[in-house]
């Protein structure tokens, strides 16, 4: 990408990204590109998340992508004067509701297109965004390509349970899949679960409507057949097994997974609302309400997507993550950290090994 | 069914069911047949549920189906001496794990087969069971047949939300469906929601992975097309809309619905478990724990399937409901009441009108 210009925060001078001599960029090994115009609250939240991330980890350099002036002004507004955040000008913005196919094709100077291309060229180690998921997925597959042997990349997400965070995929990339694809999801999920969630011997569970082998659809029966002799296969899992944490990796098509994920994400808010009504009805004192509220708040922490920050596109030839459109700075920061952990743990190398 | 014998509790004499002169059976209009050997805790829980039901409502007659001696002994054990519960001998028992197709074909003297046949012959107004769901569904469709115009019967279930109970179907009868079938589910669900849940103008929501018309699978896109001009259609609903109660009737295939339903049912237990751990960690006093526990327990009431009791097979030509295998007496009693409400409100007549 000739002419890709990076604005060094140290000197204030522009320079070619790959030859920039005075930038912190050249001195660290972990470089994460961040979409400064992704999500519902840009540039404020991405910029704030980037500042928090570099404040916490000395080994990080963040490259913010977006219209240069907009991003620069936000950095100034947030009083960032360090040299560990750079800006690369990406004048086009892909909106949250834009058609992914059209946006990816027509906006080649968007933060998403430039950021992923930088990643593909080795100018950064990962690309993260709280932007349009469909556009990010499409651009990730198109620009980064797939890992060898992968038939369909999947969006994976942590899923809370009484035994800590588990992992579910696909949660939205593929509404319809084949048995062989589900098996690959299981293997990719195993790698992520082992190296990122720290579960040593992850067990794969096939989401289904019953425990027995013959239950479900042709898809689930054929997938069961492919998995049944594997020692890491925990069998069919029902809806009631998810919050119980009966398996570590839950595999399903992206239609089912998306509904299950989004349902799970609303549990804290819904229960919180109902509990509040109950407390008002029962006439609890302010002190009592604070006690109940405090306990609930802490109990719901495993459900807080901010603490995980983002979900990876597994199976693409690179490290690309997407966060909630509403991501606050904490979520952005944690998405940056998850991305860097994926780089450090060489998740993609392990996926390739696991599949081959 | 020649020779079907009913044991009157008043005289202790057996008599032909339809000519039994001394039985309360002939004096009331609402006759509900109950599987006395369905579920994990038979005959104790069904018998106890039946006794509670007739104690509460004077206009009910319950016919218990199961091996005569077993059921009779349980009634004696539970000290029931009234004349508002009868027993019809059904010597065969269909196990919870039996293959539905095989069981229905081979056990024609089971409580399920005899109970549904009695209903089909007009000897009772509804049949309810906490037994093998697959066998009950298969037998209900086979023995009762379908309502005119119905392509596929569905299992419908209430689903809790912050705005009270809503309704979801299909939750397990059909793992794969067609767009026209989903539309029928919506109409059947509307009738149940209006007449049984008391929601005056129920809105139908199509479960999907996004709000926009073009989102999802071919199935959802075609269903959207069929529904979009109806005033009772509320559009696509995402997983995050369910607990918020954004629609009144959620339609989906039975694979998706089953997973969503069973996930929802475990929310109270999972949250209760996590909250307990938090309280222990925080070192709350016994009194404080009781306060939090009490508020949670009351808040989780909308999630308590016992209060609804059972789920109907909608689209069959009769009133047939199934409850949880673990149904306690309260759930059995409420399933009986839901069945009688379906009879009183003429749900099937309204479904037929709605479809035609």
XYZ file of C-alpha atoms in Angstrom:
712
model
C 0.000 0.000 0.000
C 2.207 2.823 -1.222
C 1.639 6.124 0.398
C 0.088 4.798 3.579
C 0.900 7.583 6.003
C 1.228 7.290 9.726
C 1.101 10.305 11.981
C 3.624 9.862 14.727
C 2.467 11.284 18.027
C 6.045 11.858 19.117
C 7.190 14.304 16.489
C 3.843 15.241 15.058
C 5.348 14.516 11.657
C 3.821 12.301 9.071
C 5.935 9.506 7.655
C 5.574 6.355 5.619
C 4.209 3.712 7.952
C 6.880 1.124 7.344
C 9.843 3.492 7.403
C 8.783 5.736 10.232
C 11.938 6.187 12.227
C 10.837 8.180 15.192
C 7.744 6.236 16.055
C 7.191 3.899 18.959
C 5.541 1.784 16.254
C 8.916 0.462 15.164
C 10.078 -0.376 18.660
C 7.425 -2.843 19.812
C 6.375 -6.264 18.585
C 2.667 -6.008 19.299
C 0.877 -3.681 16.933
C -2.915 -3.626 16.986
C -4.927 -1.681 14.432
C -8.174 -0.282 15.819
C -11.125 1.044 13.881
C -11.550 4.551 15.291
C -14.869 5.014 13.507
C -16.562 1.699 14.351
C -19.560 1.333 16.636
C -22.193 3.691 17.898
C -19.895 6.018 19.850
C -16.973 6.874 17.629
C -14.434 8.331 17.763
C -14.760 8.855 21.544
C -14.969 5.241 22.723
C -12.356 3.675 20.431
C -9.905 6.488 21.190
C -10.553 6.233 24.914
C -10.158 2.432 24.774
C -6.865 2.786 22.922
C -5.535 5.260 25.507
C -6.477 2.876 28.347
C -4.851 -0.048 26.561
C -1.472 1.615 26.033
C -1.554 3.011 29.579
C -1.890 -0.527 30.894
C 0.518 -2.350 28.601
C 3.899 -0.972 27.670
C 4.430 -3.419 24.835
C 1.511 -2.255 22.721
C 1.325 0.137 19.844
C -2.148 1.075 18.640
C -2.850 2.301 15.138
C -6.112 4.187 14.937
C -7.879 4.145 11.597
C -10.343 6.804 10.545
C -10.607 10.251 8.955
C -7.324 11.810 10.123
C -8.652 15.094 11.410
C -11.538 13.508 13.286
C -9.270 11.040 15.051
C -6.525 13.584 15.715
C -8.982 16.002 17.268
C -10.358 13.288 19.513
C -6.861 12.357 20.704
C -6.233 16.008 21.492
C -9.601 16.304 23.231
C -8.738 13.318 25.377
C -5.313 14.853 26.126
C -3.257 12.050 24.649
C 0.263 13.279 23.940
C 2.237 10.013 23.986
C 3.896 8.220 21.090
C 2.250 4.815 21.487
C -0.803 5.588 19.443
C -0.534 6.435 15.751
C -3.147 7.482 13.277
C -3.533 6.206 9.749
C -5.879 8.202 7.581
C -8.901 6.227 6.383
C -11.336 8.808 5.060
C -14.336 6.537 4.464
C -16.694 5.327 7.164
C -18.824 2.183 6.871
C -22.102 2.734 8.704
C -23.582 0.209 11.104
C -26.581 -0.442 8.860
C -24.829 -0.485 5.501
C -25.083 -3.600 3.384
C -21.829 -5.498 3.996
C -21.369 -6.580 0.404
C -21.892 -3.104 -1.004
C -19.832 -1.365 1.692
C -16.815 -3.653 1.348
C -16.841 -3.325 -2.429
C -17.403 0.413 -2.664
C -15.450 1.765 0.304
C -11.864 0.747 -0.233
C -10.624 3.703 1.774
C -12.640 2.801 4.823
C -11.054 2.109 8.200
C -12.082 -1.535 7.830
C -10.573 -2.020 4.373
C -7.318 -0.173 5.125
C -6.910 -1.735 8.573
C -7.385 -5.273 7.320
C -5.109 -4.640 4.354
C -2.417 -3.366 6.719
C -2.845 -6.551 8.721
C -2.657 -8.671 5.597
C 0.571 -6.879 4.607
C 2.098 -7.531 8.011
C 2.017 -3.900 9.123
C 0.089 -4.862 12.252
C -0.649 -8.054 14.168
C -4.409 -7.761 14.465
C -7.362 -5.611 13.512
C -10.219 -4.889 15.889
C -13.421 -2.912 15.444
C -16.784 -2.263 17.090
C -18.253 -1.602 13.650
C -20.592 -3.311 11.199
C -20.175 -7.060 11.886
C -21.297 -8.175 8.455
C -18.896 -5.805 6.711
C -16.047 -6.821 9.019
C -16.662 -10.497 8.415
C -16.913 -10.076 4.663
C -13.823 -7.866 4.504
C -11.864 -10.197 6.824
C -12.548 -13.208 4.631
C -11.972 -11.246 1.427
C -8.801 -9.425 2.468
C -7.162 -11.888 4.881
C -8.376 -15.076 3.220
C -9.004 -18.341 5.037
C -6.561 -20.488 6.979
C -5.487 -23.626 5.082
C -8.167 -26.315 5.329
C -10.909 -24.077 6.700
C -14.183 -24.358 4.820
C -16.126 -21.588 6.575
C -14.869 -19.031 9.086
C -17.093 -18.658 12.130
C -17.804 -16.022 14.728
C -17.060 -17.466 18.144
C -18.169 -15.991 21.436
C -17.620 -16.715 25.091
C -20.790 -17.852 26.850
C -21.207 -17.597 30.619
C -22.042 -20.589 32.783
C -22.039 -21.537 36.441
C -18.608 -23.035 35.762
C -17.119 -19.914 34.187
C -16.910 -18.798 30.594
C -17.397 -21.359 27.855
C -17.317 -20.813 24.087
C -19.989 -20.987 21.373
C -19.669 -20.961 17.608
C -20.962 -20.105 15.125
C -22.903 -17.133 16.483
C -23.706 -15.438 13.220
C -21.378 -15.917 10.267
C -23.154 -18.876 8.642
C -26.902 -19.326 8.985
C -26.654 -22.739 7.324
C -23.770 -25.187 7.621
C -22.689 -28.723 6.755
C -21.696 -31.462 9.222
C -18.018 -31.191 8.278
C -18.177 -27.447 8.920
C -19.635 -27.980 12.392
C -16.790 -30.374 13.154
C -14.284 -27.686 12.102
C -16.074 -25.186 14.341
C -15.539 -27.629 17.190
C -11.814 -27.889 16.514
C -11.317 -24.142 16.070
C -13.337 -23.526 19.220
C -11.201 -26.022 21.121
C -8.054 -24.105 20.231
C -9.535 -20.759 21.267
C -10.917 -22.233 24.467
C -7.619 -23.828 25.405
C -5.278 -20.948 24.587
C -7.451 -17.930 25.316
C -9.915 -19.112 27.969
C -7.345 -21.377 29.601
C -9.402 -24.588 29.673
C -6.859 -27.353 29.356
C -8.839 -30.169 27.729
C -11.916 -28.578 26.224
C -14.884 -30.825 25.491
C -16.994 -30.196 22.390
C -20.788 -30.300 22.765
C -23.175 -30.442 19.808
C -26.217 -28.267 20.447
C -29.344 -30.301 19.862
C -32.919 -30.908 20.994
C -32.123 -34.043 22.975
C -29.257 -36.093 24.353
C -29.740 -39.185 22.245
C -27.663 -39.774 19.117
C -30.646 -39.902 16.779
C -32.188 -36.627 17.982
C -32.446 -33.464 15.965
C -31.954 -32.683 12.316
C -30.110 -34.522 9.599
C -27.323 -31.964 10.197
C -26.945 -32.853 13.863
C -27.238 -36.615 13.294
C -24.503 -36.542 10.640
C -22.314 -34.301 12.787
C -22.776 -36.654 15.749
C -21.680 -39.520 13.537
C -18.496 -37.635 12.587
C -17.697 -36.713 16.178
C -18.808 -39.697 18.205
C -15.475 -41.518 18.361
C -13.443 -38.471 19.337
C -12.319 -38.354 22.977
C -12.935 -34.593 23.056
C -16.616 -34.985 22.096
C -19.025 -34.615 25.011
C -22.145 -35.558 23.040
C -25.349 -33.695 22.293
C -26.086 -30.696 24.487
C -29.555 -29.334 25.139
C -30.533 -25.754 25.860
C -30.614 -26.611 29.546
C -26.940 -27.624 29.505
C -25.559 -24.271 28.352
C -25.770 -22.206 31.549
C -24.809 -25.314 33.499
C -21.519 -25.359 31.590
C -21.789 -29.025 30.685
C -19.405 -28.668 27.708
C -16.626 -26.176 26.941
C -17.223 -25.585 23.240
C -20.799 -25.497 21.920
C -21.152 -25.924 18.188
C -24.173 -24.967 16.121
C -25.186 -23.137 12.968
C -24.925 -19.359 13.136
C -28.690 -18.846 13.150
C -29.222 -20.860 16.322
C -26.044 -19.548 17.947
C -26.889 -15.920 17.273
C -30.304 -16.258 18.924
C -28.838 -18.117 21.918
C -26.027 -15.581 22.344
C -28.250 -12.533 22.179
C -30.783 -14.124 24.527
C -28.002 -14.833 27.023
C -26.693 -11.282 26.815
C -30.021 -9.866 27.972
C -30.344 -12.056 31.068
C -28.741 -9.516 33.459
C -30.877 -6.628 32.270
C -34.102 -8.637 32.299
C -33.513 -10.230 35.696
C -32.320 -6.892 37.075
C -35.545 -5.270 35.884
C -37.781 -7.966 37.355
C -35.872 -7.968 40.659
C -36.228 -4.199 40.912
C -40.002 -4.463 40.449
C -40.136 -7.128 43.143
C -38.140 -4.977 45.558
C -40.406 -1.989 44.987
C -43.501 -4.160 45.448
C -42.092 -5.588 48.671
C -41.233 -2.118 49.966
C -37.545 -2.770 50.614
C -35.486 -0.031 52.217
C -32.855 1.801 50.176
C -30.167 -0.058 52.101
C -31.748 -3.432 51.374
C -32.126 -2.544 47.704
C -28.458 -1.614 47.553
C -27.499 -4.927 49.104
C -29.531 -6.927 46.577
C -28.407 -4.722 43.694
C -24.752 -5.047 44.645
C -24.899 -8.830 44.873
C -26.698 -9.050 41.521
C -24.241 -6.697 39.856
C -21.275 -8.771 40.938
C -23.057 -12.028 40.034
C -23.724 -10.767 36.532
C -20.061 -10.030 35.832
C -19.602 -13.273 33.854
C -22.365 -12.015 31.535
C -20.631 -8.692 30.929
C -19.393 -8.600 27.372
C -17.241 -5.592 28.239
C -14.890 -7.832 30.147
C -14.322 -10.024 27.103
C -14.559 -7.147 24.726
C -14.919 -8.748 21.346
C -15.481 -11.911 19.401
C -13.020 -13.381 16.909
C -13.607 -14.413 13.337
C -12.075 -17.866 13.596
C -10.733 -19.472 10.449
C -9.566 -16.317 8.729
C -5.871 -15.994 7.992
C -5.235 -13.304 10.554
C -6.482 -11.925 13.844
C -9.690 -10.008 13.340
C -12.178 -9.281 16.101
C -15.454 -7.430 16.305
C -17.075 -5.876 19.354
C -20.584 -4.688 20.199
C -21.670 -1.526 18.463
C -22.303 -0.053 21.888
C -18.849 -0.967 23.208
C -17.665 1.394 25.931
C -13.919 2.106 26.306
C -13.482 -0.854 28.689
C -14.825 -3.243 26.051
C -12.559 -1.726 23.392
C -9.555 -2.101 25.667
C -10.361 -5.722 26.440
C -10.924 -6.466 22.761
C -7.398 -5.121 22.102
C -6.055 -7.391 24.867
C -7.892 -10.453 23.543
C -6.462 -9.736 20.085
C -2.948 -9.485 21.441
C -3.403 -12.720 23.384
C -4.484 -14.437 20.163
C -1.264 -13.192 18.564
C 0.930 -14.236 21.503
C -0.630 -17.670 21.816
C -0.449 -18.228 18.051
C -4.066 -19.306 17.911
C -4.081 -19.531 14.123
C -1.019 -21.772 14.031
C -2.725 -24.117 16.474
C -5.949 -24.068 14.456
C -4.040 -25.031 11.342
C -2.336 -27.875 13.225
C -5.629 -29.048 14.733
C -7.358 -29.132 11.330
C -4.558 -30.912 9.509
C -64.029 -48.599 22.531
C -66.271 -51.366 23.778
C -65.611 -52.568 27.270
C -63.841 -49.428 28.453
C -64.427 -49.678 32.178
C -64.513 -46.825 34.610
C -64.159 -47.367 38.323
C -66.510 -45.005 40.114
C -65.109 -43.747 43.361
C -68.620 -43.249 44.759
C -69.885 -46.785 44.700
C -66.624 -48.588 44.141
C -68.365 -50.421 41.314
C -67.050 -50.716 37.822
C -69.313 -49.656 34.996
C -69.143 -48.899 31.312
C -67.678 -45.429 31.016
C -70.411 -43.947 28.881
C -73.332 -45.455 30.794
C -72.014 -45.094 34.297
C -75.043 -43.902 36.207
C -73.716 -43.251 39.647
C -70.616 -41.364 38.710
C -69.934 -37.696 39.064
C -68.510 -38.171 35.576
C -72.004 -37.894 34.084
C -72.919 -34.800 36.016
C -70.268 -32.322 34.924
C -69.350 -30.824 31.601
C -65.598 -30.610 32.046
C -63.918 -34.004 31.915
C -60.141 -34.123 31.766
C -58.255 -37.367 31.219
C -54.887 -37.476 32.987
C -52.038 -39.876 32.379
C -51.435 -41.385 35.833
C -48.234 -43.068 34.706
C -46.581 -40.176 32.845
C -43.436 -38.409 33.991
C -40.672 -39.272 36.403
C -42.794 -39.449 39.558
C -45.839 -41.526 38.778
C -48.332 -42.375 40.078
C -47.738 -40.096 43.079
C -47.526 -36.714 41.344
C -50.315 -37.140 38.768
C -52.666 -38.509 41.446
C -51.778 -35.719 43.854
C -52.256 -33.138 41.097
C -55.660 -34.581 40.239
C -56.770 -34.466 43.885
C -55.681 -30.798 44.143
C -57.491 -29.936 40.919
C -60.853 -31.366 41.920
C -60.492 -29.860 45.405
C -60.157 -26.442 43.824
C -62.745 -26.678 41.071
C -66.162 -28.207 41.587
C -66.941 -28.474 37.896
C -64.135 -30.882 37.039
C -64.091 -34.627 36.694
C -60.683 -36.239 36.303
C -60.205 -39.612 34.661
C -56.918 -41.204 35.656
C -55.374 -43.597 33.169
C -52.919 -46.288 34.152
C -52.697 -49.857 35.465
C -55.857 -50.006 37.592
C -54.393 -51.453 40.737
C -51.416 -49.111 40.759
C -53.634 -46.045 40.388
C -56.274 -47.283 42.817
C -53.658 -47.971 45.462
C -52.195 -44.514 45.049
C -55.622 -42.896 45.440
C -56.117 -44.905 48.631
C -52.643 -44.003 49.855
C -53.412 -40.335 49.294
C -56.752 -40.773 51.132
C -58.961 -39.773 48.235
C -62.515 -41.015 48.813
C -64.546 -38.630 46.675
C -66.425 -39.346 43.459
C -64.817 -36.734 41.234
C -61.898 -38.819 40.147
C -62.389 -42.012 38.162
C -59.923 -44.601 36.999
C -59.790 -46.212 33.588
C -57.548 -49.226 33.320
C -54.639 -48.784 30.903
C -52.240 -51.613 31.656
C -49.329 -50.521 29.453
C -46.826 -47.831 30.336
C -44.782 -45.891 27.766
C -41.364 -45.091 29.228
C -39.800 -41.645 29.053
C -36.958 -42.868 26.845
C -38.916 -45.160 24.549
C -38.864 -44.465 20.838
C -42.109 -42.578 20.135
C -42.852 -44.341 16.862
C -42.350 -47.812 18.296
C -44.189 -47.083 21.543
C -47.259 -45.619 19.887
C -47.503 -48.500 17.449
C -46.887 -51.326 19.888
C -48.608 -50.137 23.066
C -52.234 -49.671 22.179
C -53.283 -50.299 25.758
C -51.084 -47.569 27.149
C -52.458 -44.652 29.142
C -51.536 -42.367 26.247
C -53.280 -44.440 23.546
C -56.427 -45.092 25.586
C -56.626 -41.537 26.946
C -56.324 -39.941 23.516
C -58.788 -42.415 22.010
C -61.293 -41.563 24.758
C -60.817 -37.905 23.880
C -61.231 -38.613 20.188
C -64.504 -40.475 20.949
C -65.806 -37.550 22.972
C -65.580 -39.329 26.327
C -63.467 -36.510 27.732
C -62.662 -32.929 26.779
C -58.885 -33.035 26.965
C -55.956 -35.322 27.632
C -52.936 -34.250 29.646
C -49.720 -36.056 30.535
C -46.241 -35.464 31.944
C -44.999 -38.420 29.894
C -42.859 -39.006 26.820
C -43.293 -35.857 24.691
C -42.425 -37.525 21.405
C -44.893 -40.358 22.001
C -47.589 -37.918 23.085
C -47.092 -35.768 20.020
C -47.087 -38.731 17.649
C -50.137 -40.292 19.303
C -51.989 -36.967 19.424
C -51.513 -36.395 15.696
C -52.264 -40.038 14.857
C -55.327 -40.484 17.066
C -56.854 -36.997 17.133
C -55.812 -35.951 13.638
C -55.143 -32.387 12.566
C -57.494 -29.413 12.558
C -58.757 -28.511 9.070
C -56.129 -26.525 7.168
C -53.266 -27.215 9.567
C -50.112 -28.453 7.845
C -47.985 -29.229 10.920
C -49.045 -29.227 14.559
C -46.601 -27.405 16.850
C -45.666 -27.445 20.489
C -46.232 -24.002 21.936
C -44.873 -22.741 25.219
C -45.201 -19.638 27.304
C -41.945 -17.686 27.557
C -41.298 -15.214 30.376
C -40.395 -11.585 29.731
C -40.197 -8.339 31.646
C -43.694 -7.667 30.323
C -45.202 -10.936 31.509
C -45.614 -14.257 29.769
C -45.359 -14.389 25.997
C -45.666 -17.429 23.721
C -43.178 -19.302 21.525
C -43.740 -21.973 18.933
C -42.590 -24.383 17.696
C -40.476 -25.573 20.636
C -39.857 -29.112 19.488
C -42.386 -30.779 17.208
C -40.765 -29.887 13.861
C -37.025 -29.448 13.551
C -37.463 -28.198 9.977
C -40.371 -26.186 8.639
C -41.601 -24.259 5.609
C -42.493 -20.555 5.468
C -46.227 -21.321 5.213
C -45.939 -23.506 8.307
C -44.272 -20.720 10.282
C -47.114 -18.409 9.298
C -49.620 -20.972 10.605
C -47.641 -21.208 13.842
C -48.048 -17.465 14.174
C -51.807 -17.634 13.728
C -52.242 -20.574 16.103
C -50.029 -18.861 18.632
C -52.062 -15.682 18.334
C -55.235 -17.553 19.252
C -53.612 -19.242 22.260
C -52.059 -15.965 23.385
C -55.320 -14.078 23.113
C -57.639 -16.609 24.724
C -55.356 -18.311 27.231
C -52.759 -15.675 28.109
C -55.275 -12.854 27.816
C -53.300 -10.579 25.485
C -55.916 -8.762 23.452
C -54.103 -7.981 20.198
C -51.099 -10.282 20.083
C -48.242 -9.296 17.799
C -46.323 -11.989 15.933
C -42.517 -11.774 15.878
C -40.326 -13.823 13.556
C -37.198 -15.004 15.364
C -34.165 -14.056 13.297
C -30.551 -12.933 13.456
C -31.293 -9.305 12.682
C -34.107 -6.803 12.384
C -33.852 -6.123 8.684
C -36.148 -7.848 6.195
C -33.300 -9.490 4.284
C -31.618 -11.000 7.348
C -31.396 -14.677 8.136
C -32.119 -17.785 6.139
C -34.153 -18.357 3.051
C -36.831 -19.669 5.456
C -37.000 -16.436 7.424
C -36.830 -14.203 4.352
C -39.726 -16.038 2.706
C -41.714 -16.053 5.938
C -41.117 -12.317 6.325
C -42.431 -11.809 2.803
C -45.613 -13.726 3.663
C -46.178 -11.826 6.899
C -45.012 -8.308 6.159
C -48.360 -6.803 5.185
C -50.264 -8.217 8.152
C -51.147 -5.686 10.849
C -50.430 -8.318 13.531
C -46.825 -8.814 12.349
C -44.230 -7.086 14.520
C -41.269 -7.915 12.274
C -38.063 -9.834 12.869
C -37.130 -10.422 16.490
C -33.589 -11.022 17.701
C -32.498 -13.072 20.684
C -32.205 -9.862 22.669
C -35.889 -9.074 22.146
C -37.256 -12.220 23.796
C -36.790 -11.429 27.490
C -37.709 -7.821 26.729
C -41.097 -9.049 25.557
C -40.988 -7.103 22.307
C -43.534 -9.386 20.617
C -46.300 -11.612 22.004
C -45.922 -14.660 19.775
C -42.438 -15.761 18.684
C -42.333 -18.113 15.726
C -39.434 -20.342 14.752
C -38.567 -23.888 13.773
C -38.739 -26.442 16.578
C -34.962 -26.893 16.714
C -34.293 -23.248 17.500
C -37.332 -22.946 19.776
C -36.413 -26.010 21.798
C -32.926 -24.682 22.516
C -34.245 -21.216 23.402
C -36.955 -22.633 25.662
C -34.662 -24.961 27.562
C -32.047 -22.248 27.940
C -34.672 -19.920 29.373
C -35.902 -22.526 31.825
C -32.463 -22.806 33.433
C -32.008 -19.082 34.033
C -33.379 -19.141 37.618
C -31.255 -22.086 38.689
C -28.079 -20.730 37.091
C -28.503 -17.192 38.390
C -29.507 -18.555 41.804
C -26.326 -20.612 41.892
C -24.076 -17.728 40.869
C -25.773 -15.344 43.327
C -25.292 -17.851 46.150
C -21.575 -18.089 45.400
C -21.334 -14.290 45.403
C -23.115 -14.065 48.751
C -20.796 -16.638 50.316
C -17.754 -14.855 48.891
C -18.992 -11.536 50.248
C -19.650 -13.052 53.682
C -23.311 -12.033 53.902
C -25.200 -12.791 57.118
C -27.916 -15.460 57.138
C -30.515 -12.721 57.354
C -29.079 -10.895 54.354
C -28.912 -14.126 52.369
C -32.552 -14.788 53.155
C -33.503 -11.320 51.972
C -31.685 -11.740 48.650
C -32.935 -15.314 48.247
C -36.541 -14.306 48.923
C -36.471 -11.465 46.409
C -34.906 -13.716 43.763
C -37.408 -16.506 44.389
C -40.332 -14.179 43.902
C -38.696 -12.562 40.860
C -38.247 -15.942 39.220
C -41.924 -16.837 39.459
C -42.573 -15.929 35.805
C -39.960 -18.541 34.889
C -41.646 -21.257 36.926
C -43.099 -23.805 34.552
C -45.135 -25.258 37.417
C -47.404 -22.242 37.321
C -48.239 -22.817 33.668
C -48.076 -26.544 34.019
C -47.971 -27.821 30.473
C -47.609 -26.975 26.839
C -50.247 -27.606 24.185
C -49.917 -29.442 20.897
C -51.507 -26.769 18.727
C -53.085 -27.814 15.469
C -54.297 -31.234 16.554
C -58.030 -31.842 16.495
C -58.440 -31.908 20.240
C -56.936 -30.604 23.438
C -53.726 -32.418 24.258
C -51.048 -31.059 26.564
C -47.737 -32.336 27.828
C -45.887 -31.309 30.963
C -42.312 -31.671 32.188
C -41.261 -35.168 33.146
C -40.374 -33.823 36.571
C -43.758 -32.120 37.040
C -44.709 -31.816 40.711
C -48.417 -31.935 41.702
C -48.755 -28.147 41.317
C -47.624 -28.373 37.685
C -50.039 -31.240 37.018
C -52.905 -29.273 38.556
C -52.113 -26.194 36.479
C -51.815 -28.292 33.330
C -55.343 -29.581 34.022
C -56.564 -25.997 34.451
C -54.861 -24.834 31.240
C -56.501 -27.729 29.395
C -59.933 -26.853 30.762
C -59.404 -23.213 29.802
C -58.582 -24.304 26.249
C -61.878 -26.209 26.211
C -63.901 -23.337 27.665
C -62.397 -20.736 25.372
C -62.831 -22.994 22.326
C -59.258 -22.450 21.244
C -59.484 -24.969 18.420
C -62.584 -23.368 16.951
C -60.795 -20.029 16.914
C -57.709 -21.586 15.338
C -59.825 -23.048 12.563
C -61.459 -19.657 11.986
C -58.114 -17.875 12.008
C -56.613 -20.270 9.460
C -59.547 -20.218 7.077
